[in-house]
Amino acid sequence: MPSLSKPLSPWRRITNVAFIGLSALASVLVLAPLVAIFGYLLYKGIGSINLAFLTKIPKPVGESGGGMANAIIGSVMILGLGSIFGVPLGIGAGIYLAEFGHGKLVTLVRFTADVLNGVPSIVVGIAAYTMVVLPQQHFSAFAGGVALGIMMVPTIARTTEEMLLMVPNTIREAALGLGIPQWRATLQVTLRTASKGVITGCMLAFARVAGETAPLLFTAFGNQFWNVNPNQPTAALPIQIFSYAISPFDEWHKQAWAGALILIVLIVAAVSAVRIVTSRGTMANNA
Amino acid sequence: MGVGIEVRDLNAWFGKAQILKEVNMTVGPNAVTAVIGPSGCGKSTYVRCLNRMHETNPDAKLTGSVKVGDKEIYESGIDAVDVRRKIGMVFQKPNPFPTMSIYDNVAAGLRLNGFNKRHELDAAVEGSLKMAALWDEVKDVLKKKSGASLSGGQQQRLCIARALAVQPELLLMDEPASALDPISTGKIEELIFQLKTQYTVVIVTHNMQQAARVADYTGFFLMGKLIEFDKTEKIFTTPSDKRTEDYITGRFG
Amino acid sequence: MSTPTESDLPRLLRIDTHVATAADNAAVERAELPVVPRIVLHSSPISKWLDWVFRNLLLLCSLSVLGVMGIIFYELTSRSKLSIAKFGLHFFTGQTWDPVAGDFGALPFIYGTLLSSVVALLLAVPLAVGVAIFVTELCPRMLRGVISFTVELLAAIPSVIYGLWGIFVLVPILRLQVQPWLSKYGAWTGLFTGPAYGIGMLAAGIILAIMIVPIIASITREVLVAVPQSQREAVLALGATRWEMVRMAVLRNARAGIMGGIILGLGRAIGETMAVTMLIGNRPEIAKSLFAPGYTMASVIANEFSEATDDLYLSALVEIGLALLIVTVIVNACARLLVWSITRGSSVRSHA
């Protein structure tokens, strides 16, 4: 019979040590791919980035040199269009959820936003294709922007809501008590108080869609040449990386790594900026 | 059977803040000791040092010696888990396991220690619940109802039963009645009174009447120091320190 | 004490009062101060109207979330009518995918999506839950921030970069090292047989696992943090080891939320496109071996959508998209409800 006066059974000790060891091992195994991916990106990418890569457009197969300048500009254009659609809608929806947030409608919107967040990007791509590309009969940066914009809305809406809910009610009351109309109070006082968090949400959404490839495949489509007309097929960095990666040419593989490095630097910069801003915020709250 | 406690030169910190300063206290077996003092005086930290719960906070530090029975619990080579197995603890807020039945709540400590036989568990659960004066109220729903479905006072008695089931040598109670209504508080106090025939009990309370009602000995803490420790009667009638007198007569705190 | 007369006041102040009484203009201005609130009163109908406009504009924004969801459903349903009418339910049981003959059956893609997701979950769940437990319950506080930030970064890497890395790093390792070893010792299971291409179901499953670990880990971390500290203390005070504390106090209370995180990860794995397309081999076959190439619902859309020339072909691809949409909506709805029930403070918190 087991007894309480004896020391802890060796079995319990072993299980405990095994448990701690296994969860530490899990952490190492999760972090290893990250190190491997970043290491490879740097190792392969830095060698291939040069002035030509940043300023030239792709060369035909067989010719060396060339770059992804058109894809970089194209990505900026598509992301810009996406933000123009997504940011105002997302912030507007977030304000509504937080400031007028009660009743079934709001719960439904909140829930739908979360579900929309989980809809595969390729499905959003199909929807953008049938809505924009089919009626227009041609691919365009505009269609790509619509797809990315749709994907940004739920993230921005939910972070905006969360950030606004953290603004203390006394601040709203103070503004309304001065006789300021509600729309000005909300925009100039509540939203401004939460602006840091709202910007964070926009950056997160931006980082999330910046690397999206699937919804652009049949909306922006890609382009080997310069194009700044939003109504034309447009190159994008992720598409270019994809088509170069699955090509059989070494020269293009190199370019794919270089493009990937530029893309990841962009995204990591956005995410780190968010992290720094938010962690400062919480430190201020604790103090 | 209960054991005595001997605390020598106990100092405790959270980060840089020193919570306990040079505490010395000797408690005899089978007695109830109350620890009183204004909030923030270190009384909760003090009992948490007696079963090595203090160190579960990553910022915590501690020096000094605590003997429970004849064993030094802070000796190197002594496992905190072993210490806690023999010392029961009841917390300020009732914390039954919400996902377990009443029966499983009480049996949890025994199961951890390898008791798995039906009849052993049944007997221990019934005995502990009877001792905690909860048996009659729950005997029909032992395995049907979750520990969280009980009322606040019942939950706290369930937690006491859970602590008693492993037959501890020492029972620590950290403001066990502060979250309860007067009737439940009365039941808990009655229970503490009965427990001292078999256990050594240390109870933290902010309620001086409660200390006067249940405790044989009382220690008064102020800003991390044990100001006075004596028979309860003496503390509440003729305290020898001016600060104790001020506190019990309600001049501060 | 008597009230001070004017002569008691400091000299400067006296001058001041003198100026105020002398300057008639200033006095007049002061007297007319209440005019300003009157302007606000006059403009109040406009400001009420503006409030109304503001409120309804915002309402429109939030309705747009519902609208977008509705439009996606409508577009996908209406564009896949052709295929739905022609094949009915056989679409999901048919095994041939022949655009030239106009015969479309989606079973190989469904199989590929399910198998790759299951492989990914089997690999990712233990790792993600392990990392979440390590961060919340075990590791020193200094490491905590570093690890969670790194896991967050893992979530920020675009799919196409996972694919790129997979093609040039993961696949060679699988082909040269892992697959020979697996077929030597694991061939009897039937899962590790056939030629080792590197590319195939196993590669897709591994890359998916790396991609969904951050989602499962971050949700698990959230629900573990939501378990009240008092539950941990209760178990520790009974004389439990770390592991027993995690098992009894933490995992037991958080299991519904962890389940939610896992389902959310499943949803992501099902819909993930680029990395899988680059690694799975893109062959519409149903094979038992994980070494064999496969095809998923998302990859077939990515590869063939812009080449789909006739209406039926396009319609069949959109129908696959519709199926993908319905499955992920159901999966995400379930997961959200589970996670909400934990972190919105219902079950565990109210018990504590």
mmCIF file of N, CA, C and O in Angstrom, chain C residues 203-262:
data_model
loop_
_atom_site.group_PDB
_atom_site.id
_atom_site.type_symbol
_atom_site.label_atom_id
_atom_site.label_comp_id
_atom_site.label_asym_id
_atom_site.label_seq_id
_atom_site.Cartn_x
_atom_site.Cartn_y
_atom_site.Cartn_z
ATOM 1 N N ALA C 203 6.069 15.796 -47.265
ATOM 2 C CA ALA C 203 6.649 17.143 -47.276
ATOM 3 C C ALA C 203 5.565 18.185 -47.028
ATOM 4 O O ALA C 203 5.748 19.112 -46.225
ATOM 5 N N ALA C 204 4.405 18.011 -47.686
ATOM 6 C CA ALA C 204 3.312 18.966 -47.496
ATOM 7 C C ALA C 204 2.841 18.961 -46.048
ATOM 8 O O ALA C 204 2.611 20.013 -45.451
ATOM 9 N N GLY C 205 2.723 17.747 -45.472
ATOM 10 C CA GLY C 205 2.268 17.643 -44.084
ATOM 11 C C GLY C 205 3.228 18.334 -43.127
ATOM 12 O O GLY C 205 2.811 19.043 -42.205
ATOM 13 N N ILE C 206 4.540 18.152 -43.348
ATOM 14 C CA ILE C 206 5.529 18.755 -42.446
ATOM 15 C C ILE C 206 5.494 20.281 -42.544
ATOM 16 O O ILE C 206 5.471 20.983 -41.530
ATOM 17 N N ILE C 207 5.438 20.786 -43.779
ATOM 18 C CA ILE C 207 5.448 22.248 -43.913
ATOM 19 C C ILE C 207 4.166 22.841 -43.319
ATOM 20 O O ILE C 207 4.186 23.891 -42.670
ATOM 21 N N LEU C 208 3.039 22.133 -43.514
ATOM 22 C CA LEU C 208 1.790 22.601 -42.913
ATOM 23 C C LEU C 208 1.896 22.609 -41.390
ATOM 24 O O LEU C 208 1.420 23.531 -40.728
ATOM 25 N N ALA C 209 2.533 21.574 -40.846
ATOM 26 C CA ALA C 209 2.681 21.503 -39.390
ATOM 27 C C ALA C 209 3.440 22.722 -38.883
ATOM 28 O O ALA C 209 3.021 23.376 -37.929
ATOM 29 N N ILE C 210 4.559 23.057 -39.561
ATOM 30 C CA ILE C 210 5.341 24.228 -39.130
ATOM 31 C C ILE C 210 4.468 25.484 -39.201
ATOM 32 O O ILE C 210 4.539 26.358 -38.344
ATOM 33 N N MET C 211 3.592 25.536 -40.223
ATOM 34 C CA MET C 211 2.797 26.744 -40.400
ATOM 35 C C MET C 211 1.658 26.867 -39.397
ATOM 36 O O MET C 211 1.244 27.982 -39.068
ATOM 37 N N ILE C 212 1.102 25.746 -38.917
ATOM 38 C CA ILE C 212 -0.047 25.884 -38.001
ATOM 39 C C ILE C 212 0.364 25.853 -36.534
ATOM 40 O O ILE C 212 -0.449 26.168 -35.672
ATOM 41 N N VAL C 213 1.619 25.507 -36.252
ATOM 42 C CA VAL C 213 2.067 25.526 -34.857
ATOM 43 C C VAL C 213 1.805 26.885 -34.184
ATOM 44 O O VAL C 213 1.262 26.931 -33.083
ATOM 45 N N PRO C 214 2.134 28.023 -34.827
ATOM 46 C CA PRO C 214 1.926 29.296 -34.142
ATOM 47 C C PRO C 214 0.466 29.558 -33.768
ATOM 48 O O PRO C 214 0.194 30.081 -32.687
ATOM 49 N N ILE C 215 -0.463 29.164 -34.640
ATOM 50 C CA ILE C 215 -1.876 29.404 -34.331
ATOM 51 C C ILE C 215 -2.297 28.605 -33.109
ATOM 52 O O ILE C 215 -2.840 29.149 -32.143
ATOM 53 N N ILE C 216 -2.000 27.295 -33.148
ATOM 54 C CA ILE C 216 -2.407 26.447 -32.029
ATOM 55 C C ILE C 216 -1.699 26.906 -30.761
ATOM 56 O O ILE C 216 -2.299 27.014 -29.694
ATOM 57 N N ALA C 217 -0.407 27.220 -30.883
ATOM 58 C CA ALA C 217 0.362 27.598 -29.695
ATOM 59 C C ALA C 217 -0.174 28.898 -29.092
ATOM 60 O O ALA C 217 -0.308 29.012 -27.877
ATOM 61 N N SER C 218 -0.494 29.889 -29.943
ATOM 62 C CA SER C 218 -0.898 31.173 -29.352
ATOM 63 C C SER C 218 -2.274 31.058 -28.709
ATOM 64 O O SER C 218 -2.510 31.632 -27.647
ATOM 65 N N ILE C 219 -3.189 30.302 -29.318
ATOM 66 C CA ILE C 219 -4.507 30.138 -28.694
ATOM 67 C C ILE C 219 -4.370 29.333 -27.405
ATOM 68 O O ILE C 219 -4.973 29.664 -26.375
ATOM 69 N N THR C 220 -3.552 28.279 -27.438
ATOM 70 C CA THR C 220 -3.364 27.475 -26.234
ATOM 71 C C THR C 220 -2.791 28.328 -25.110
ATOM 72 O O THR C 220 -3.236 28.273 -23.968
ATOM 73 N N ARG C 221 -1.831 29.165 -25.461
ATOM 74 C CA ARG C 221 -1.231 30.042 -24.457
ATOM 75 C C ARG C 221 -2.299 30.942 -23.840
ATOM 76 O O ARG C 221 -2.363 31.112 -22.625
ATOM 77 N N GLU C 222 -3.151 31.486 -24.715
ATOM 78 C CA GLU C 222 -4.213 32.357 -24.229
ATOM 79 C C GLU C 222 -5.115 31.648 -23.217
ATOM 80 O O GLU C 222 -5.433 32.197 -22.165
ATOM 81 N N VAL C 223 -5.527 30.411 -23.536
ATOM 82 C CA VAL C 223 -6.442 29.733 -22.617
ATOM 83 C C VAL C 223 -5.706 29.251 -21.370
ATOM 84 O O VAL C 223 -6.292 29.213 -20.297
ATOM 85 N N LEU C 224 -4.426 28.924 -21.475
ATOM 86 C CA LEU C 224 -3.687 28.516 -20.278
ATOM 87 C C LEU C 224 -3.558 29.691 -19.317
ATOM 88 O O LEU C 224 -3.698 29.542 -18.106
ATOM 89 N N VAL C 225 -3.303 30.881 -19.882
ATOM 90 C CA VAL C 225 -3.184 32.059 -19.026
ATOM 91 C C VAL C 225 -4.520 32.355 -18.352
ATOM 92 O O VAL C 225 -4.567 32.856 -17.233
ATOM 93 N N ALA C 226 -5.629 31.998 -19.038
ATOM 94 C CA ALA C 226 -6.946 32.279 -18.472
ATOM 95 C C ALA C 226 -7.294 31.357 -17.303
ATOM 96 O O ALA C 226 -8.230 31.625 -16.555
ATOM 97 N N VAL C 227 -6.552 30.265 -17.129
ATOM 98 C CA VAL C 227 -6.808 29.396 -15.970
ATOM 99 C C VAL C 227 -6.365 30.138 -14.712
ATOM 100 O O VAL C 227 -5.234 30.596 -14.635
ATOM 101 N N PRO C 228 -7.261 30.281 -13.739
ATOM 102 C CA PRO C 228 -6.913 31.087 -12.562
ATOM 103 C C PRO C 228 -5.744 30.498 -11.779
ATOM 104 O O PRO C 228 -5.619 29.285 -11.662
ATOM 105 N N GLN C 229 -4.915 31.387 -11.248
ATOM 106 C CA GLN C 229 -3.756 30.977 -10.464
ATOM 107 C C GLN C 229 -4.173 30.128 -9.263
ATOM 108 O O GLN C 229 -3.451 29.237 -8.852
ATOM 109 N N SER C 230 -5.369 30.404 -8.723
ATOM 110 C CA SER C 230 -5.813 29.679 -7.529
ATOM 111 C C SER C 230 -5.926 28.180 -7.801
ATOM 112 O O SER C 230 -5.745 27.365 -6.899
ATOM 113 N N GLN C 231 -6.231 27.817 -9.065
ATOM 114 C CA GLN C 231 -6.317 26.389 -9.389
ATOM 115 C C GLN C 231 -4.935 25.737 -9.306
ATOM 116 O O GLN C 231 -4.787 24.628 -8.804
ATOM 117 N N ARG C 232 -3.927 26.464 -9.802
ATOM 118 C CA ARG C 232 -2.572 25.913 -9.739
ATOM 119 C C ARG C 232 -2.139 25.755 -8.279
ATOM 120 O O ARG C 232 -1.580 24.741 -7.889
ATOM 121 N N GLU C 233 -2.437 26.787 -7.475
ATOM 122 C CA GLU C 233 -2.023 26.739 -6.067
ATOM 123 C C GLU C 233 -2.708 25.601 -5.325
ATOM 124 O O GLU C 233 -2.098 24.958 -4.484
ATOM 125 N N ALA C 234 -3.984 25.372 -5.658
ATOM 126 C CA ALA C 234 -4.709 24.302 -4.980
ATOM 127 C C ALA C 234 -3.995 22.971 -5.194
ATOM 128 O O ALA C 234 -3.818 22.197 -4.253
ATOM 129 N N VAL C 235 -3.582 22.715 -6.427
ATOM 130 C CA VAL C 235 -2.934 21.433 -6.706
ATOM 131 C C VAL C 235 -1.534 21.383 -6.091
ATOM 132 O O VAL C 235 -1.136 20.376 -5.498
ATOM 133 N N LEU C 236 -0.794 22.484 -6.205
ATOM 134 C CA LEU C 236 0.556 22.503 -5.625
ATOM 135 C C LEU C 236 0.511 22.261 -4.127
ATOM 136 O O LEU C 236 1.340 21.533 -3.576
ATOM 137 N N ALA C 237 -0.480 22.867 -3.458
ATOM 138 C CA ALA C 237 -0.563 22.738 -2.009
ATOM 139 C C ALA C 237 -0.899 21.314 -1.597
ATOM 140 O O ALA C 237 -0.678 20.922 -0.457
ATOM 141 N N LEU C 238 -1.466 20.532 -2.527
ATOM 142 C CA LEU C 238 -1.727 19.125 -2.212
ATOM 143 C C LEU C 238 -0.456 18.290 -2.323
ATOM 144 O O LEU C 238 -0.476 17.096 -2.077
ATOM 145 N N GLY C 239 0.637 18.916 -2.744
ATOM 146 C CA GLY C 239 1.879 18.173 -2.888
ATOM 147 C C GLY C 239 2.023 17.566 -4.266
ATOM 148 O O GLY C 239 2.396 16.407 -4.405
ATOM 149 N N ALA C 240 1.682 18.340 -5.297
ATOM 150 C CA ALA C 240 1.807 17.831 -6.656
ATOM 151 C C ALA C 240 3.120 18.295 -7.271
ATOM 152 O O ALA C 240 3.619 19.358 -6.932
ATOM 153 N N THR C 241 3.639 17.483 -8.200
ATOM 154 C CA THR C 241 4.803 17.919 -8.968
ATOM 155 C C THR C 241 4.323 18.893 -10.046
ATOM 156 O O THR C 241 3.130 19.072 -10.249
ATOM 157 N N ARG C 242 5.280 19.512 -10.744
ATOM 158 C CA ARG C 242 4.937 20.429 -11.827
ATOM 159 C C ARG C 242 3.998 19.776 -12.841
ATOM 160 O O ARG C 242 2.996 20.336 -13.264
ATOM 161 N N TRP C 243 4.374 18.578 -13.248
ATOM 162 C CA TRP C 243 3.605 17.871 -14.261
ATOM 163 C C TRP C 243 2.185 17.613 -13.766
ATOM 164 O O TRP C 243 1.206 17.832 -14.479
ATOM 165 N N GLU C 244 2.082 17.194 -12.491
ATOM 166 C CA GLU C 244 0.747 16.912 -11.956
ATOM 167 C C GLU C 244 -0.081 18.184 -11.878
ATOM 168 O O GLU C 244 -1.288 18.169 -12.116
ATOM 169 N N MET C 245 0.599 19.289 -11.572
ATOM 170 C CA MET C 245 -0.114 20.568 -11.526
ATOM 171 C C MET C 245 -0.649 20.908 -12.918
ATOM 172 O O MET C 245 -1.808 21.293 -13.079
ATOM 173 N N VAL C 246 0.218 20.778 -13.929
ATOM 174 C CA VAL C 246 -0.213 21.108 -15.294
ATOM 175 C C VAL C 246 -1.353 20.204 -15.731
ATOM 176 O O VAL C 246 -2.351 20.647 -16.293
ATOM 177 N N ARG C 247 -1.228 18.930 -15.408
ATOM 178 C CA ARG C 247 -2.248 17.971 -15.844
ATOM 179 C C ARG C 247 -3.587 18.230 -15.141
ATOM 180 O O ARG C 247 -4.624 18.314 -15.779
ATOM 181 N N MET C 248 -3.546 18.395 -13.810
ATOM 182 C CA MET C 248 -4.797 18.490 -13.062
ATOM 183 C C MET C 248 -5.399 19.884 -13.080
ATOM 184 O O MET C 248 -6.606 20.049 -13.182
ATOM 185 N N ALA C 249 -4.567 20.897 -12.934
ATOM 186 C CA ALA C 249 -5.128 22.240 -12.773
ATOM 187 C C ALA C 249 -5.211 22.963 -14.099
ATOM 188 O O ALA C 249 -6.153 23.707 -14.344
ATOM 189 N N VAL C 250 -4.230 22.767 -14.967
ATOM 190 C CA VAL C 250 -4.150 23.608 -16.159
ATOM 191 C C VAL C 250 -4.836 22.961 -17.362
ATOM 192 O O VAL C 250 -5.829 23.459 -17.879
ATOM 193 N N LEU C 251 -4.321 21.795 -17.767
ATOM 194 C CA LEU C 251 -4.861 21.176 -18.989
ATOM 195 C C LEU C 251 -6.327 20.806 -18.817
ATOM 196 O O LEU C 251 -7.140 20.978 -19.704
ATOM 197 N N ARG C 252 -6.664 20.282 -17.635
ATOM 198 C CA ARG C 252 -8.036 19.853 -17.403
ATOM 199 C C ARG C 252 -9.008 21.008 -17.558
ATOM 200 O O ARG C 252 -10.095 20.864 -18.114
ATOM 201 N N ASN C 253 -8.637 22.167 -17.034
ATOM 202 C CA ASN C 253 -9.536 23.322 -17.120
ATOM 203 C C ASN C 253 -9.536 23.951 -18.503
ATOM 204 O O ASN C 253 -10.483 24.625 -18.873
ATOM 205 N N ALA C 254 -8.442 23.764 -19.249
ATOM 206 C CA ALA C 254 -8.303 24.504 -20.507
ATOM 207 C C ALA C 254 -8.605 23.645 -21.721
ATOM 208 O O ALA C 254 -8.471 24.101 -22.841
ATOM 209 N N ARG C 255 -9.032 22.414 -21.493
ATOM 210 C CA ARG C 255 -9.079 21.495 -22.641
ATOM 211 C C ARG C 255 -10.013 21.968 -23.755
ATOM 212 O O ARG C 255 -9.696 21.809 -24.935
ATOM 213 N N ALA C 256 -11.154 22.568 -23.397
ATOM 214 C CA ALA C 256 -12.072 23.015 -24.450
ATOM 215 C C ALA C 256 -11.413 24.082 -25.319
ATOM 216 O O ALA C 256 -11.516 24.058 -26.546
ATOM 217 N N GLY C 257 -10.704 25.000 -24.670
ATOM 218 C CA GLY C 257 -10.050 26.062 -25.426
ATOM 219 C C GLY C 257 -8.922 25.537 -26.298
ATOM 220 O O GLY C 257 -8.744 25.992 -27.427
ATOM 221 N N ILE C 258 -8.158 24.571 -25.767
ATOM 222 C CA ILE C 258 -7.077 23.990 -26.561
ATOM 223 C C ILE C 258 -7.670 23.292 -27.784
ATOM 224 O O ILE C 258 -7.178 23.424 -28.899
ATOM 225 N N MET C 259 -8.776 22.586 -27.557
ATOM 226 C CA MET C 259 -9.481 21.937 -28.667
ATOM 227 C C MET C 259 -9.840 22.998 -29.717
ATOM 228 O O MET C 259 -9.675 22.770 -30.918
ATOM 229 N N GLY C 260 -10.333 24.138 -29.254
ATOM 230 C CA GLY C 260 -10.675 25.222 -30.174
ATOM 231 C C GLY C 260 -9.467 25.649 -30.990
ATOM 232 O O GLY C 260 -9.547 25.825 -32.211
ATOM 233 N N GLY C 261 -8.324 25.777 -30.328
ATOM 234 C CA GLY C 261 -7.097 26.165 -31.030
ATOM 235 C C GLY C 261 -6.701 25.133 -32.077
ATOM 236 O O GLY C 261 -6.301 25.475 -33.188
ATOM 237 N N ILE C 262 -6.859 23.861 -31.713
ATOM 238 C CA ILE C 262 -6.504 22.796 -32.650
ATOM 239 C C ILE C 262 -7.417 22.847 -33.872
ATOM 240 O O ILE C 262 -6.965 22.737 -35.015
#
